[in-house]
Short mmCIF file of C-alpha atoms and ligand atoms in Angstrom, two decimals:
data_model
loop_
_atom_site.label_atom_id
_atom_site.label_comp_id
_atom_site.label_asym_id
_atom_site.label_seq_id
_atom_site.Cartn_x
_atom_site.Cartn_y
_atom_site.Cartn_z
CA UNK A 1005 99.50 86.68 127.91
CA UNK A 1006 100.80 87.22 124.33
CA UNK A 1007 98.14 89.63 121.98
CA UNK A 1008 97.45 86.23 119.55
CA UNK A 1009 96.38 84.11 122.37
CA UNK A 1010 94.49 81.34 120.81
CA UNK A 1011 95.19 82.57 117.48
CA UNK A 1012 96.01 80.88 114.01
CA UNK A 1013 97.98 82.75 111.39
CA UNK A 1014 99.89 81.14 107.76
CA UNK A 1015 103.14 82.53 106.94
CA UNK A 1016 103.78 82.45 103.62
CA UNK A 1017 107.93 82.28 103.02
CA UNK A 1018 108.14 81.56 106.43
CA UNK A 1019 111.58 79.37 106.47
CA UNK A 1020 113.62 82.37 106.08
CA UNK A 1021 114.02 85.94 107.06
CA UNK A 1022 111.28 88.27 107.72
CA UNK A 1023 108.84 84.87 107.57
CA UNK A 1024 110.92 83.45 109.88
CA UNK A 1025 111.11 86.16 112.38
CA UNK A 1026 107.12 86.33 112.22
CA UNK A 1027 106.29 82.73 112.86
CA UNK A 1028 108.84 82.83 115.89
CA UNK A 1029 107.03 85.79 117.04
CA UNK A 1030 103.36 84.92 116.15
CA UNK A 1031 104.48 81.91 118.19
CA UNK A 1032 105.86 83.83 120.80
CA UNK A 1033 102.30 86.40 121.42
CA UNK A 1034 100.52 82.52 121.48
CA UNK A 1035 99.60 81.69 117.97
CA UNK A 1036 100.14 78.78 116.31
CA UNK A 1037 101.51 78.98 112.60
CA UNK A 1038 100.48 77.52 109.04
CA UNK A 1039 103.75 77.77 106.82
CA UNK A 1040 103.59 77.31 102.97
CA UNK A 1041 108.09 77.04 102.23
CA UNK A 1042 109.10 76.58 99.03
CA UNK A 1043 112.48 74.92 100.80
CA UNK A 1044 111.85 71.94 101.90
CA UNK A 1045 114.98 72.19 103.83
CA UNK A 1046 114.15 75.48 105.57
CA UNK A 1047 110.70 73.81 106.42
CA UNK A 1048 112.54 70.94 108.21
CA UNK A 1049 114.30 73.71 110.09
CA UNK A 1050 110.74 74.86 111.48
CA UNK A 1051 109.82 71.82 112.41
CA UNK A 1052 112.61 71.44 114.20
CA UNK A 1053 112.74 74.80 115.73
CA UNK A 1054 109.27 75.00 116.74
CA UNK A 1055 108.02 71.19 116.85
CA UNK A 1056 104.17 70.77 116.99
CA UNK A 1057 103.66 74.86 117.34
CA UNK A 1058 103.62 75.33 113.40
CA UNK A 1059 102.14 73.08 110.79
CA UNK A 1060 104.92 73.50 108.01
CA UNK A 1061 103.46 72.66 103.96
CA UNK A 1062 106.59 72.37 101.38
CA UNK A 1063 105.00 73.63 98.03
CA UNK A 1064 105.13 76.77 95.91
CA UNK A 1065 103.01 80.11 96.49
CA UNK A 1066 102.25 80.47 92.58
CA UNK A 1067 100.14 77.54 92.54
CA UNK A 1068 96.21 77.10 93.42
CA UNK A 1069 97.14 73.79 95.09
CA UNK A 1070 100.00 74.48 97.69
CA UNK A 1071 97.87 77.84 98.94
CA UNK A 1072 94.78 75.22 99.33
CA UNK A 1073 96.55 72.94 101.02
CA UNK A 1074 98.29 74.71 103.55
CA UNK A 1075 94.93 76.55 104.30
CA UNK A 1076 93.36 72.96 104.77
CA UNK A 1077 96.47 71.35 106.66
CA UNK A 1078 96.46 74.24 109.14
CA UNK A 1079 92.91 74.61 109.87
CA UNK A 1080 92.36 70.69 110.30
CA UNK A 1081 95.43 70.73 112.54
CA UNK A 1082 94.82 73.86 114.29
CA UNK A 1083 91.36 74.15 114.09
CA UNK A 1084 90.31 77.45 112.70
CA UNK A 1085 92.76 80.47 110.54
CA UNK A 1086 92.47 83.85 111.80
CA UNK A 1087 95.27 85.61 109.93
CA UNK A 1088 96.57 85.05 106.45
CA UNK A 1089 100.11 86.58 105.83
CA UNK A 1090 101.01 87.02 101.97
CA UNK A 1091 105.16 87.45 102.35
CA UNK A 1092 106.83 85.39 100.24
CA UNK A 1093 108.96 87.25 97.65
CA UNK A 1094 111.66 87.58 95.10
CA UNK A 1095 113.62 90.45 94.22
CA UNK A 1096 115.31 91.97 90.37
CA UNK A 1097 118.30 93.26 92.38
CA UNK A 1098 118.18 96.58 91.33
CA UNK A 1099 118.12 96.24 87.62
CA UNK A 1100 117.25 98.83 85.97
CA UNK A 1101 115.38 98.85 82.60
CA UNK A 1102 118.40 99.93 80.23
CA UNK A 1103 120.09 96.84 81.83
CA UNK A 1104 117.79 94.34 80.98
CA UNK A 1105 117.88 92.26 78.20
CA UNK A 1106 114.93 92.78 75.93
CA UNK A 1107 114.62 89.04 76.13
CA UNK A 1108 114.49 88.30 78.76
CA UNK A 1109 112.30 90.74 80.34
CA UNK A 1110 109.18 88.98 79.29
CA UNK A 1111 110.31 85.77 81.64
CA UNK A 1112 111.51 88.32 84.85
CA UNK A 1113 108.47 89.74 85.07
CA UNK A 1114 106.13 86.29 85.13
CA UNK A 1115 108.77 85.18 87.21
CA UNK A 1116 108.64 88.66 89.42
CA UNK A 1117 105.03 88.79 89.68
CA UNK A 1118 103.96 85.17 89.64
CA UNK A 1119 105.51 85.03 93.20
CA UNK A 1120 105.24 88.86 94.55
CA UNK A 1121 101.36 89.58 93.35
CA UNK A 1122 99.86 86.26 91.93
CA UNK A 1123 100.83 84.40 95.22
CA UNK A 1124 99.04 86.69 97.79
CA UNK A 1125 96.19 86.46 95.62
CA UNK A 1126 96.00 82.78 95.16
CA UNK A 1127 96.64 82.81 99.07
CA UNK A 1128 93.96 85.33 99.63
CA UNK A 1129 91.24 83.49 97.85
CA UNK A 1130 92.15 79.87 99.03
CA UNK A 1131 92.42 81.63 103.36
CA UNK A 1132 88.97 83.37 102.07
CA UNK A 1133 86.31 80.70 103.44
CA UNK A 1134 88.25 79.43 106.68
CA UNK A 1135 88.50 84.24 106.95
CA UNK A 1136 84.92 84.32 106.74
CA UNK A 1137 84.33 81.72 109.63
CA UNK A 1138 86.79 83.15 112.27
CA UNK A 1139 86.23 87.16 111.06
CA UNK A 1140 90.14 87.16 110.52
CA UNK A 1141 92.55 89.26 108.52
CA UNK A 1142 94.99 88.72 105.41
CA UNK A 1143 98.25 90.81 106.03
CA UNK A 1144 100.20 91.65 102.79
CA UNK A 1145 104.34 91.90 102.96
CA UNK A 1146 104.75 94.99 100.97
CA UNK A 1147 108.23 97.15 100.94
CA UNK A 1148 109.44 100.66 100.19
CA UNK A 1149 109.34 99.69 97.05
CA UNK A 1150 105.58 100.21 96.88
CA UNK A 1151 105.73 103.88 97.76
CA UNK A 1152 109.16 104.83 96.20
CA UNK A 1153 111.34 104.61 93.64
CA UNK A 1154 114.91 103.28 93.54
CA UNK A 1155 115.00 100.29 96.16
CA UNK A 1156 114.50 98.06 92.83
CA UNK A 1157 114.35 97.49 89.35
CA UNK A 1158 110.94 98.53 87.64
CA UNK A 1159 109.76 94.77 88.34
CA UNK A 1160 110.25 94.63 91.70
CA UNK A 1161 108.95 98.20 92.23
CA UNK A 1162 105.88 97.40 89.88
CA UNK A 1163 104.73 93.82 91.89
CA UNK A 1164 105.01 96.05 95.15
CA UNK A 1165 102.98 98.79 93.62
CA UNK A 1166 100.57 96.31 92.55
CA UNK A 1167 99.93 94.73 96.20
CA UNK A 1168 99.13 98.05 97.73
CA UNK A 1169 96.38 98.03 94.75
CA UNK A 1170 95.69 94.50 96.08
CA UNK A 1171 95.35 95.84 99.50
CA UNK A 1172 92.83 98.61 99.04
CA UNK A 1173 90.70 96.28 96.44
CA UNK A 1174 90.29 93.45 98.84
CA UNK A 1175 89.67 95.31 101.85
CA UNK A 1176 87.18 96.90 100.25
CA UNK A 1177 85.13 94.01 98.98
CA UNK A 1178 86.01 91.71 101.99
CA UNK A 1179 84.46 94.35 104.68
CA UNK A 1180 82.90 93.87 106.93
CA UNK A 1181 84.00 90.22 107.66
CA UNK A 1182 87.61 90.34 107.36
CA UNK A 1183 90.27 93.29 107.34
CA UNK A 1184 92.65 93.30 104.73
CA UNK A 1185 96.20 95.55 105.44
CA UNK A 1186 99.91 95.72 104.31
CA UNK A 1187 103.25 96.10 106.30
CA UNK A 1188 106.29 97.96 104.00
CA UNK A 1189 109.70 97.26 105.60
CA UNK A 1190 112.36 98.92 104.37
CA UNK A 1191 115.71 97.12 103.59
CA UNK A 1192 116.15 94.42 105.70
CA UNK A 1193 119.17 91.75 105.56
CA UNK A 1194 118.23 88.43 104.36
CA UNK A 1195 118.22 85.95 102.13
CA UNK A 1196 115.97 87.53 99.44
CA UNK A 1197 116.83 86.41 96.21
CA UNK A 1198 116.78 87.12 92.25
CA UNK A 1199 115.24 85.27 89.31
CA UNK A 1200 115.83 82.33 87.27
CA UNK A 1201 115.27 84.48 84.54
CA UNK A 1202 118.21 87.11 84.99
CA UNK A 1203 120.10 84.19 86.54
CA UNK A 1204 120.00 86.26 89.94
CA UNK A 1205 118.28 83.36 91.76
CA UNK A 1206 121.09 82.21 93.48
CA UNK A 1207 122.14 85.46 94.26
CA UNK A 1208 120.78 86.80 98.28
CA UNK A 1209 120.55 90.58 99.13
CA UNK A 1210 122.57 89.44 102.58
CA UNK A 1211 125.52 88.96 100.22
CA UNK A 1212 125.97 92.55 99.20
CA UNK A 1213 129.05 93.91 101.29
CA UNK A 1214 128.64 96.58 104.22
CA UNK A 1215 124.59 96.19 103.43
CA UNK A 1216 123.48 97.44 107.12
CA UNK A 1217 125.71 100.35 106.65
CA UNK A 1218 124.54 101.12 103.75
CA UNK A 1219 120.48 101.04 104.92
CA UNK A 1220 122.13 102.90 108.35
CA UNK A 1221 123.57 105.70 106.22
CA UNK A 1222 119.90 106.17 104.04
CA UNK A 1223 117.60 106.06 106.58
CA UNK A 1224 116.25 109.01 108.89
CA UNK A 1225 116.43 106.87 111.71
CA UNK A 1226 120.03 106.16 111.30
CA UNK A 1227 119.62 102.56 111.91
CA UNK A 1228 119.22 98.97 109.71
CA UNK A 1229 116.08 96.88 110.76
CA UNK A 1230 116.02 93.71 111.97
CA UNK A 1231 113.82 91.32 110.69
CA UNK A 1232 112.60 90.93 114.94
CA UNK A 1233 112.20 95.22 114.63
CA UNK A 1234 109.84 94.52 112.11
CA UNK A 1235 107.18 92.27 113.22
CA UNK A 1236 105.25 94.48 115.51
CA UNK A 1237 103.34 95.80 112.57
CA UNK A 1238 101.80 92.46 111.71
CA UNK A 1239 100.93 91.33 115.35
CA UNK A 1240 99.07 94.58 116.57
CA UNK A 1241 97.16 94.08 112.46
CA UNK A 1242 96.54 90.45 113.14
CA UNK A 1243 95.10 91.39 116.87
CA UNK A 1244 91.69 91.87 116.80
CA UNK A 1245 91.45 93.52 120.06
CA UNK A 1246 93.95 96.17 119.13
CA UNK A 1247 93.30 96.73 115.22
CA UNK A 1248 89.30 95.78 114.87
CA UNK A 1249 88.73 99.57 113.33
CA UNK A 1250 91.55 99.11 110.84
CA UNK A 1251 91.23 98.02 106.81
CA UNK A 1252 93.14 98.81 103.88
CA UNK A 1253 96.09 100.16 105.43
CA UNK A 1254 99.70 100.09 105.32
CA UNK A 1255 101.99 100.40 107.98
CA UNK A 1256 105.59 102.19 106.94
CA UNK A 1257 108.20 100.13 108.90
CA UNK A 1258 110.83 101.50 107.02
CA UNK A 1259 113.23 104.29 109.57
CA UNK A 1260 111.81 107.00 107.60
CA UNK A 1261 112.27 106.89 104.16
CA UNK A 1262 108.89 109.03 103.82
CA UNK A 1263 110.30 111.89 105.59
CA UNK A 1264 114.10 111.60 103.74
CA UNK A 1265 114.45 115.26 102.64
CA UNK A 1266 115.53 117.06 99.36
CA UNK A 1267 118.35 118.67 101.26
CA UNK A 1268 119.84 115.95 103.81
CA UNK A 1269 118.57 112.93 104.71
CA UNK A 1270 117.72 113.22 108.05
CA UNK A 1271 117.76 116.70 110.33
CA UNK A 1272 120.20 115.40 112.69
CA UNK A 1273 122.81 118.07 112.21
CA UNK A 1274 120.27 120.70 113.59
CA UNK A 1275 119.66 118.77 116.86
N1 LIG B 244 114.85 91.99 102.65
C1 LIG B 244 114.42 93.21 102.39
O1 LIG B 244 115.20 94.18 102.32
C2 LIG B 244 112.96 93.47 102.17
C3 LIG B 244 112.48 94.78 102.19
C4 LIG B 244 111.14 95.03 101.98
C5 LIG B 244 110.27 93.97 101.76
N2 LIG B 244 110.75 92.69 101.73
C6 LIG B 244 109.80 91.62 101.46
O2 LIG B 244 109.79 90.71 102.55
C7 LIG B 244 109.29 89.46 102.09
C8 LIG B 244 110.15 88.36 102.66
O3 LIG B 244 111.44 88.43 102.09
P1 LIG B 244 112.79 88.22 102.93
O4 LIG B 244 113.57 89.46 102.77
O5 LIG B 244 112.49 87.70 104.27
O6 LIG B 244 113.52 87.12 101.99
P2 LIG B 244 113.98 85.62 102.27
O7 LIG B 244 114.43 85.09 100.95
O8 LIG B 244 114.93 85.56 103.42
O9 LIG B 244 112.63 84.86 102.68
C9 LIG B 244 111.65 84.57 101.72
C10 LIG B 244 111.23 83.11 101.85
O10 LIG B 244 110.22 82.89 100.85
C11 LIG B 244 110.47 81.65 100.23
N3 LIG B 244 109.90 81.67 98.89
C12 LIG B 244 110.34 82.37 97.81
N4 LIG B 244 109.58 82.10 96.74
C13 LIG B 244 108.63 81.22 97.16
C14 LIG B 244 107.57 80.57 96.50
N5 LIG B 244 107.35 80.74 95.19
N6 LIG B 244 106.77 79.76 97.23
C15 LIG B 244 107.02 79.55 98.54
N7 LIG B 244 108.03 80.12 99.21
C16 LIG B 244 108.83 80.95 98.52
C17 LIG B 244 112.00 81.53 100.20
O11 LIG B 244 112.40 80.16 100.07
C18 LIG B 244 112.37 82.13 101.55
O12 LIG B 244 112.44 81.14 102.56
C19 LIG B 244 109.26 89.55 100.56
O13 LIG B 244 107.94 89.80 100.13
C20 LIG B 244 110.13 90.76 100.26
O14 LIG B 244 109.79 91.37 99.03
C21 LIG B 244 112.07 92.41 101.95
#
């Protein structure tokens, strides 16, 4: 018996990466899965993948339509929602404000934001009624990047910011009926990409070289996520069994980077 038996979640960004890795384990702990894919190829791929198990909409999270209709395709298919999961995103690989272009900036960040913040709460609102019904949970993909600085630019690190905000506002106004709670992974490699704006878009954070080595040689834990590592977070939050006492929290998934140190980054020398 998985811990979602019976369950109904929505996976925003779910064709790729760490949306990917959740429907195939939301699937796996007996849910069935909502997906609202920007690519319609990657949502062909689901369909494929995990035939009459997800319901997969093609459409765009920074529009009031797409969230609406992939909360009304998945409940009439399904039958009910019990779990809304905000993770779509797009990154501003790393730029920093001195490198970007004072015209440009205005662009990045509706860009940035439009998909990072504006999306979860377009998805929040349009999940809100089916939520109410079922006593369900929303379940925001934050990052380290909304705790710390330097795993982005000042966009990026902003938008995250601004959905642990989004987190604590809507849990409290949503309680009692539905629990509202964040998951921050740390670097994980996939194919999160840039902005039309900077021209970045068609760049993907899984083409930067040695990239696990790089998140092994950072992290306390001495060790580079997988997207699979990472979805444990989000099923014991979406079970209502295990997580009914818990709102407006967010869970670290991250190998550390809370406990890095001043002096060394982890204190493995000492053991
Ligand atoms: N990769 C990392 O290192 C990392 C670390 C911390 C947090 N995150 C967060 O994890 C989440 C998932 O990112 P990922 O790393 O799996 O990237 P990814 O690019 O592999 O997956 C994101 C998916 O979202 C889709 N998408 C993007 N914009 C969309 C839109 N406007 N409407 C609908 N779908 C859209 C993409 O097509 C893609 O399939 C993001 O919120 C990201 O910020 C990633």
């Amino acid at each position: 018996m998985g811990w979602l038996e019976g369950n109904v979640a929505i996976v925003t960004g779910g064709g790729s990466g760490l949306g990917r890795a959740l429907v195939e384990r939301f699937i796996k702990e007996g849910a069935r899965v909502g997906v609202l894919e920007r690519s319609a190829e990657r949502g062909e791929e689901l369909r494929r993948d995990f035939g009459d198990q997800v319901e997969v909409v093609t459409g765009d999270v920074t529009t009031w339509e797409d969230n609406a209709r992939v909360v009304e395709r998945t409940a009439a298919r399904f039958g009910r929602l019990d779990t809304f999961i905000a993770n779509a995103g797009i990154f501003d690989f790393f730029q920093a404000l001195p490198q970007l272009e004072p015209e440009k900036i205005s662009a990045a960040f509706d860009e940035l934001f439009a998909v990072n913040v504006k999306g979860g709460l377009l998805g929040a609102r349009a999940a809100l009624p089916e939520l109410l019904k079922s006593q369900g949970s929303i379940i925001f993909t934050i990052s380290n990047s909304g705790f710390y600085a330097g795993g982005g630019g000042p966009i990026y690190t902003a938008s995250k910011h601004a959905l642990v905000g989004l987190v604590k506002q809507l849990a409290h106004e949503l309680a009692p009926k539905v629990r509202v709670n964040g998951v921050a992974p740390g670097g994980l490699r996939t194919n999160l990409s840039g902005l039309a704006a900077t021209g970045t878009a068609q760049q993907a954070l899984n083409q930067i070289d040695e990239f696990d080595q790089m998140i092994v040689g950072i992290t306390p834990l001495r060790m580079a996520p997988t997207t699979a590592q990472t979805c444990g977070p989000y099923v014991l939050l979406a079970s209502r069994e295990n997580a009914a006492p818990i709102t407006g929290v967010v869970i670290n998934s991250d190998g550390g980077f809370g406990v890095r140190g001043i002096m060394n980054v982890c204190g493995g020398e000492n053991l």
